[in-house]
XYZ file of C-alpha atoms in Angstrom:
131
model
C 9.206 103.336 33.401
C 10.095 100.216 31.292
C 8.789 96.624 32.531
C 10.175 93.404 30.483
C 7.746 92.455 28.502
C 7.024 88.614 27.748
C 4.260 89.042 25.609
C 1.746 87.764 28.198
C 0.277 88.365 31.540
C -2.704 85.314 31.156
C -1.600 82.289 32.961
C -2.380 79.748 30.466
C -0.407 81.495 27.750
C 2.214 82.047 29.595
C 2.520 78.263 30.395
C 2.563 77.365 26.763
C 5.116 80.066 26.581
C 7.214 78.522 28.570
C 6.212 75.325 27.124
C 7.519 76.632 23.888
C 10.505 78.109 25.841
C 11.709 82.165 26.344
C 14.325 83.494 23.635
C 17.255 83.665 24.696
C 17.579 87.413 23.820
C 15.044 88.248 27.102
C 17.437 86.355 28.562
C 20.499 88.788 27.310
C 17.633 92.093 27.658
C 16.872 90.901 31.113
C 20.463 90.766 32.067
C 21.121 94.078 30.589
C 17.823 95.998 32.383
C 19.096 94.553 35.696
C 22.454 96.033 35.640
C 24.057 91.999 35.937
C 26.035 90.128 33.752
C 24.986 87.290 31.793
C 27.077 84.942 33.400
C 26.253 86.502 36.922
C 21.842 86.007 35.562
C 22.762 82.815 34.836
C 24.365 81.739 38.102
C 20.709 83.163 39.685
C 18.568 81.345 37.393
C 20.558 77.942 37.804
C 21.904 78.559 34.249
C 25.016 76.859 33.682
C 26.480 79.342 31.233
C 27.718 76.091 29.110
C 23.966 75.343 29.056
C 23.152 79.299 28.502
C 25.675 78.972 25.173
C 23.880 76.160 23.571
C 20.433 77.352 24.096
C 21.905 80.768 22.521
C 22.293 78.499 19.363
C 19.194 77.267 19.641
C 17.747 80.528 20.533
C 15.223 78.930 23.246
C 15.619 78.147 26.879
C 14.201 75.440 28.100
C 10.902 74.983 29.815
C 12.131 75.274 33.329
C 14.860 77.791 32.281
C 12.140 79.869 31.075
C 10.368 80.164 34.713
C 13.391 80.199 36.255
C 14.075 83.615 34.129
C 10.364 84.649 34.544
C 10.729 84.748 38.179
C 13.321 87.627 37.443
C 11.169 89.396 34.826
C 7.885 89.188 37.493
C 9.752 89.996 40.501
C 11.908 93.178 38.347
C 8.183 94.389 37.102
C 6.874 94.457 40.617
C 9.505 96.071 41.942
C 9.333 98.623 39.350
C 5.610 99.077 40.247
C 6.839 99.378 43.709
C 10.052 101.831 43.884
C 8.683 103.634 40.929
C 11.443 103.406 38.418
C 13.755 101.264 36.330
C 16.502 102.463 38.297
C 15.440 102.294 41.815
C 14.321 98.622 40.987
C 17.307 97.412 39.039
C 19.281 99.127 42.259
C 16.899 96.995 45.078
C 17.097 93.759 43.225
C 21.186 93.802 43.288
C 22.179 95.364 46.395
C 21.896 93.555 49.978
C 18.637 93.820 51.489
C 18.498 94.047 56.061
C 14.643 92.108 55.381
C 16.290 89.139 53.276
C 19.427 88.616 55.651
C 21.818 91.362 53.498
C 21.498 89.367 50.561
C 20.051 90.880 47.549
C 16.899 89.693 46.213
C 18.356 88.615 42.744
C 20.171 85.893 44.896
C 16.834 84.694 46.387
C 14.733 84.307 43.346
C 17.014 81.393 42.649
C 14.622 79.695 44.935
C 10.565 79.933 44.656
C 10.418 79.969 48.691
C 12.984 83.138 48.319
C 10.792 84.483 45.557
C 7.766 84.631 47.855
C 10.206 86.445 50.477
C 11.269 88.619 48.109
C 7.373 89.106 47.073
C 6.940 89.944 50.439
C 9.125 92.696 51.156
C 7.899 94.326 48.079
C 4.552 94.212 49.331
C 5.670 95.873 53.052
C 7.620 98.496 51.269
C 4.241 98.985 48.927
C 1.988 99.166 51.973
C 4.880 101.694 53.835
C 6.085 98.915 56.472
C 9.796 99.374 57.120
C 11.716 96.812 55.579
């Protein structure tokens, strides 16, 4: 099983890390692992893919584009933990879900309200509640 890595799983490091912002090329791995386009990662991170070109020159996001994008990473890595593969999780987070209204969880990690939902249905599938 591969996780994305971010180099960090200590809160306060992982603030300055996003401080600092994400590279832009765990933006373009993280696109890639999911199965989902760059353009389509963007759209779900609040990207605009204008914005996602620039920082590409730069090579950093910005702070809040870098939580925005760790959302993804943390919610992929749990569901990973979860479903027990890279596959089974990239297939969960981009297919329709009955527990999130049939949308997929990708589309509500563009919130942190739909993150915790998502979070949540992780957590009944984990503990064997049908979901």
């Amino acid at each position: 099983m591969t996780q994305l890595d971010v180099g960090s799983r200590n809160p306060a490091k992982l603030i300055a890390m996003f401080k600092q912002g994400l590279a832009t090329d765990l933006f373009s791995k993280v696109a890639e692992t999911i199965g989902v386009s760059e353009g389509q990662l963007a759209g779900r991170t609040g990207i605009p893919v204008s914005t996602l070109t620039r920082r590409k020159r730069s090579g950093k996001l910005s702070q809040h584009e870098s939580e925005r994008l760790y959302r993804v990473i943390h919610v992929f890595n749990r569901a990973v933990e979860v479903l027990g593969s890279d596959m089974a999780a990239k297939n969960w987070i981009t297919n329709p879900v009955k527990a999130l209204d049939w949308s997929t969880p990708l589309a509500y990690l563009e919130t942190e309200i739909g993150t915790k939902e998502v979070e949540a249905v992780l957590g009944r599938i984990e503990h064997g509640v049908f979901s």
